[in-house]
mmCIF file of C-alpha atoms in Angstrom:
data_model
loop_
_atom_site.group_PDB
_atom_site.id
_atom_site.type_symbol
_atom_site.label_atom_id
_atom_site.label_comp_id
_atom_site.label_asym_id
_atom_site.label_seq_id
_atom_site.Cartn_x
_atom_site.Cartn_y
_atom_site.Cartn_z
ATOM 1 C CA ALA A 1 -0.053 -0.145 0.227
ATOM 2 C CA HIS A 2 1.319 3.221 -0.515
ATOM 3 C CA PRO A 3 2.932 5.013 2.274
ATOM 4 C CA GLY A 4 0.880 8.382 1.738
ATOM 5 C CA ALA A 5 -2.699 6.945 1.332
ATOM 6 C CA ALA A 6 -5.157 7.269 4.177
ATOM 7 C CA PRO A 7 -4.841 4.829 6.753
ATOM 8 C CA GLU A 8 -8.018 3.122 6.473
ATOM 9 C CA THR A 9 -7.315 2.919 2.989
ATOM 10 C CA ARG A 10 -3.774 1.080 3.349
ATOM 11 C CA ALA A 11 -5.810 -1.111 5.812
ATOM 12 C CA THR A 12 -8.063 -2.117 3.085
ATOM 13 C CA ALA A 13 -5.240 -2.625 0.363
ATOM 14 C CA GLU A 14 -3.481 -4.586 2.593
ATOM 15 C CA LEU A 15 -6.328 -6.767 3.276
ATOM 16 C CA GLY A 16 -6.809 -7.115 -0.383
ATOM 17 C CA LEU A 17 -3.312 -8.136 -1.121
ATOM 18 C CA GLY A 18 -3.474 -10.381 1.788
ATOM 19 C CA ASN A 19 -6.652 -12.310 0.006
ATOM 20 C CA ILE A 20 -4.910 -12.216 -3.496
ATOM 21 C CA ALA A 21 -1.857 -13.856 -1.919
ATOM 22 C CA SER A 22 -4.000 -16.161 0.082
ATOM 23 C CA GLN A 23 -5.985 -17.227 -3.075
ATOM 24 C CA GLN A 24 -2.739 -18.280 -4.782
ATOM 25 C CA GLY A 25 -1.541 -20.254 -2.126
ATOM 26 C CA GLN A 26 1.485 -17.730 -1.059
ATOM 27 C CA TRP A 27 0.858 -18.194 2.970
ATOM 28 C CA ASP A 28 3.940 -16.113 3.923
ATOM 29 C CA ALA A 29 2.992 -13.136 1.688
ATOM 30 C CA ALA A 30 -0.534 -13.533 2.759
ATOM 31 C CA GLU A 31 0.439 -13.626 6.342
ATOM 32 C CA ALA A 32 2.263 -10.584 6.027
ATOM 33 C CA HIS A 33 -0.315 -8.363 4.740
ATOM 34 C CA TYR A 34 -2.597 -9.578 7.266
ATOM 35 C CA ARG A 35 -0.402 -8.941 10.261
ATOM 36 C CA ARG A 36 0.270 -5.293 8.909
ATOM 37 C CA VAL A 37 -3.622 -4.599 9.304
ATOM 38 C CA LEU A 38 -3.264 -6.064 12.743
ATOM 39 C CA ALA A 39 -0.174 -3.760 13.529
ATOM 40 C CA ALA A 40 -1.990 -0.642 12.061
ATOM 41 C CA HIS A 41 -4.491 -0.985 15.182
ATOM 42 C CA HIS A 42 -3.977 3.252 15.441
ATOM 43 C CA CYS A 43 -5.214 3.630 11.951
ATOM 44 C CA ALA A 44 -7.544 0.585 10.816
ATOM 45 C CA THR A 45 -10.971 -0.052 11.889
ATOM 46 C CA HIS A 46 -12.192 -2.643 13.865
ATOM 47 C CA ALA A 47 -13.655 -4.201 11.020
ATOM 48 C CA SER A 48 -10.611 -3.997 9.085
ATOM 49 C CA ARG A 49 -8.837 -5.640 12.061
ATOM 50 C CA ALA A 50 -11.122 -8.557 12.573
ATOM 51 C CA ARG A 51 -10.917 -9.220 8.635
ATOM 52 C CA GLY A 52 -7.093 -9.166 9.072
ATOM 53 C CA GLY A 53 -7.464 -11.925 11.670
ATOM 54 C CA LEU A 54 -10.073 -13.840 10.043
ATOM 55 C CA GLY A 55 -7.185 -13.981 7.126
ATOM 56 C CA LEU A 56 -4.543 -15.087 9.281
ATOM 57 C CA GLY A 57 -6.680 -17.778 10.669
ATOM 58 C CA VAL A 58 -7.193 -18.938 7.425
ATOM 59 C CA VAL A 59 -3.541 -18.901 6.763
ATOM 60 C CA ALA A 60 -2.700 -21.198 9.644
ATOM 61 C CA GLU A 61 -5.436 -23.314 8.867
ATOM 62 C CA ARG A 62 -4.198 -23.755 5.323
ATOM 63 C CA ARG A 63 -0.724 -24.623 6.818
ATOM 64 C CA GLY A 64 -2.362 -27.121 9.549
ATOM 65 C CA GLN A 65 -1.577 -25.245 12.449
ATOM 66 C CA TRP A 66 -4.659 -26.044 14.146
ATOM 67 C CA ASP A 67 -4.071 -24.117 17.616
ATOM 68 C CA ALA A 68 -2.896 -21.009 15.809
ATOM 69 C CA ALA A 69 -6.075 -21.123 13.738
ATOM 70 C CA GLU A 70 -8.414 -21.715 16.260
ATOM 71 C CA ALA A 71 -6.864 -18.594 18.291
ATOM 72 C CA HIS A 72 -7.489 -16.388 15.203
ATOM 73 C CA TYR A 73 -10.951 -17.496 14.646
ATOM 74 C CA ARG A 74 -11.746 -17.281 18.419
ATOM 75 C CA ARG A 75 -10.645 -13.601 18.605
ATOM 76 C CA VAL A 76 -12.462 -12.689 15.556
ATOM 77 C CA LEU A 77 -15.995 -14.598 16.702
ATOM 78 C CA ASN A 78 -15.586 -12.970 20.206
ATOM 79 C CA ASP A 79 -14.915 -9.475 18.721
ATOM 80 C CA PRO A 80 -18.338 -7.651 19.301
ATOM 81 C CA ASP A 81 -16.864 -5.013 16.700
ATOM 82 C CA ALA A 82 -16.565 -7.658 13.751
ATOM 83 C CA ALA A 83 -18.956 -7.527 11.023
ATOM 84 C CA PRO A 84 -21.535 -10.191 10.986
ATOM 85 C CA GLU A 85 -20.299 -12.069 8.029
ATOM 86 C CA THR A 86 -16.950 -11.803 9.322
ATOM 87 C CA ARG A 87 -18.032 -13.416 12.434
ATOM 88 C CA ALA A 88 -19.913 -16.331 10.577
ATOM 89 C CA SER A 89 -16.594 -16.936 8.684
ATOM 90 C CA ALA A 90 -14.804 -17.198 11.932
ATOM 91 C CA GLU A 91 -17.306 -19.664 12.901
ATOM 92 C CA PHE A 92 -17.051 -21.663 9.674
ATOM 93 C CA GLY A 93 -13.158 -21.475 10.252
ATOM 94 C CA LEU A 94 -13.452 -23.188 13.862
ATOM 95 C CA GLY A 95 -15.545 -25.883 12.129
ATOM 96 C CA ASN A 96 -12.987 -26.636 9.491
ATOM 97 C CA VAL A 97 -10.508 -26.480 12.477
ATOM 98 C CA ALA A 98 -12.556 -29.270 13.979
ATOM 99 C CA PHE A 99 -12.946 -31.325 10.863
ATOM 100 C CA GLY A 100 -9.325 -31.075 10.489
ATOM 101 C CA ARG A 101 -8.688 -32.417 13.862
ATOM 102 C CA ASP A 102 -11.132 -35.224 13.248
ATOM 103 C CA ALA A 103 -13.555 -33.875 15.754
ATOM 104 C CA LEU A 104 -16.619 -34.458 13.995
ATOM 105 C CA ASP A 105 -19.250 -33.630 16.583
ATOM 106 C CA ILE A 106 -17.227 -30.278 17.142
ATOM 107 C CA ALA A 107 -17.270 -29.436 13.717
ATOM 108 C CA GLN A 108 -20.775 -30.207 13.338
ATOM 109 C CA GLN A 109 -21.778 -27.948 15.983
ATOM 110 C CA HIS A 110 -19.755 -24.770 14.495
ATOM 111 C CA PHE A 111 -21.013 -25.398 11.059
ATOM 112 C CA ARG A 112 -24.693 -25.811 12.457
ATOM 113 C CA ARG A 113 -24.178 -22.423 14.233
ATOM 114 C CA VAL A 114 -23.239 -20.778 10.818
ATOM 115 C CA LEU A 115 -26.391 -21.660 9.530
ATOM 116 C CA ASP A 116 -28.568 -21.066 12.663
ATOM 117 C CA GLU A 117 -26.730 -18.072 14.555
ATOM 118 C CA HIS A 118 -25.195 -16.346 11.665
ATOM 119 C CA PRO A 119 -27.705 -14.703 9.615
ATOM 120 C CA GLY A 120 -24.842 -12.632 7.766
ATOM 121 C CA ALA A 121 -23.031 -15.360 6.461
ATOM 122 C CA ASP A 122 -21.616 -14.810 2.947
ATOM 123 C CA LEU A 123 -22.445 -17.085 0.447
ATOM 124 C CA ASP A 124 -19.135 -18.986 0.199
ATOM 125 C CA ALA A 125 -19.403 -19.798 4.330
ATOM 126 C CA LEU A 126 -23.232 -20.949 3.863
ATOM 127 C CA ALA A 127 -22.432 -23.181 0.808
ATOM 128 C CA GLY A 128 -19.062 -24.478 2.172
ATOM 129 C CA THR A 129 -20.858 -25.011 5.482
ATOM 130 C CA GLU A 130 -23.826 -27.193 3.825
ATOM 131 C CA ARG A 131 -20.929 -28.849 2.159
ATOM 132 C CA ASN A 132 -18.731 -29.714 5.150
ATOM 133 C CA LEU A 133 -22.201 -31.018 7.123
ATOM 134 C CA GLY A 134 -22.389 -33.693 3.979
ATOM 135 C CA LEU A 135 -18.691 -34.574 4.400
ATOM 136 C CA ILE A 136 -19.228 -35.005 8.230
ATOM 137 C CA ALA A 137 -22.223 -37.360 7.627
ATOM 138 C CA GLU A 138 -20.201 -38.857 4.748
ATOM 139 C CA ARG A 139 -17.595 -39.710 7.189
ATOM 140 C CA GLN A 140 -19.965 -41.223 9.368
ATOM 141 C CA GLN A 141 -21.454 -43.279 6.743
ATOM 142 C CA GLN A 142 -24.821 -41.709 7.112
ATOM 143 C CA TRP A 143 -25.458 -41.580 3.273
ATOM 144 C CA ALA A 144 -28.770 -40.134 3.121
ATOM 145 C CA GLN A 145 -28.009 -37.394 5.438
ATOM 146 C CA ALA A 146 -24.783 -36.623 3.177
ATOM 147 C CA GLU A 147 -26.591 -36.667 0.010
ATOM 148 C CA PHE A 148 -29.330 -34.414 1.378
ATOM 149 C CA HIS A 149 -26.560 -31.949 2.136
ATOM 150 C CA PHE A 150 -24.581 -32.212 -1.038
ATOM 151 C CA GLN A 151 -28.136 -31.477 -2.798
ATOM 152 C CA ARG A 152 -28.791 -28.769 -0.855
ATOM 153 C CA VAL A 153 -25.845 -27.021 -1.744
ATOM 154 C CA LEU A 154 -26.645 -27.093 -5.518
ATOM 155 C CA GLU A 155 -30.351 -26.357 -4.963
ATOM 156 C CA GLN A 156 -29.970 -23.630 -2.136
ATOM 157 C CA TYR A 157 -26.568 -22.222 -3.414
ATOM 158 C CA PRO A 158 -26.493 -22.445 -7.126
ATOM 159 C CA HIS A 159 -24.502 -18.992 -7.156
ATOM 160 C CA ALA A 160 -21.846 -19.868 -4.955
ATOM 161 C CA PRO A 161 -18.377 -20.376 -6.248
ATOM 162 C CA LEU A 162 -17.988 -22.938 -8.952
ATOM 163 C CA SER A 163 -15.237 -24.717 -6.969
ATOM 164 C CA ILE A 164 -18.055 -25.413 -4.167
ATOM 165 C CA LEU A 165 -20.546 -26.400 -6.699
ATOM 166 C CA ASP A 166 -18.015 -28.666 -8.562
ATOM 167 C CA SER A 167 -16.741 -30.567 -5.281
ATOM 168 C CA ALA A 168 -20.392 -30.576 -4.379
ATOM 169 C CA ARG A 169 -21.559 -32.374 -7.484
ATOM 170 C CA ALA A 170 -18.679 -34.922 -7.148
ATOM 171 C CA ASP A 171 -19.509 -35.380 -3.532
ATOM 172 C CA LEU A 172 -23.235 -36.143 -4.357
ATOM 173 C CA GLU A 173 -22.047 -38.848 -6.881
ATOM 174 C CA ARG A 174 -19.688 -40.354 -4.848
ATOM 175 C CA VAL A 175 -22.254 -40.945 -2.147
ATOM 176 C CA ARG A 176 -25.095 -41.914 -4.372
ATOM 177 C CA ARG A 177 -22.622 -44.842 -5.655
ATOM 178 C CA LYS A 178 -21.637 -45.761 -2.029
ATOM 179 C CA ARG A 179 -25.094 -45.822 -0.945
ATOM 180 C CA SER A 180 -26.077 -48.144 -4.006
ATOM 181 C CA GLN A 181 -23.195 -50.654 -3.256
ATOM 182 C CA GLU A 182 -24.994 -51.312 0.316
#
């Protein structure tokens, strides 16, 4: 971000650069950008700092650093100044962390909270939550429940990112094959 830019403009630019680096799997660069947002506590808004913390959670999650990811997500979730969609994404992240730790019951609780308690959740979090509930049901060999969740992604969130929709289609086909083999 340009040093002469307004403070919040710099924070917004750092968030954007962090998001781009994260989408490209450049975790070190993403982390550096998100940390700059948090370091700018005197000039970044609470909302920007919460999104920076969320970004750090995503980076730690992608690296398999479950404790760090959980800590970042919990700080964001417990931040009363975080925007509703940011808090919903943090709840989603906590579900992903629990899923990564194979704590399926805890993951399921977080994912259900995204759907039940976070009306401000964005489309990615909602569709991803529904898909992850299907993945949990599949791991538990609850084929009908898994099929329900994967189908719901396709029906309820047709404008979700293509990657989520394609994964849900493949998941649905896989579960239907498993179900027919029983």
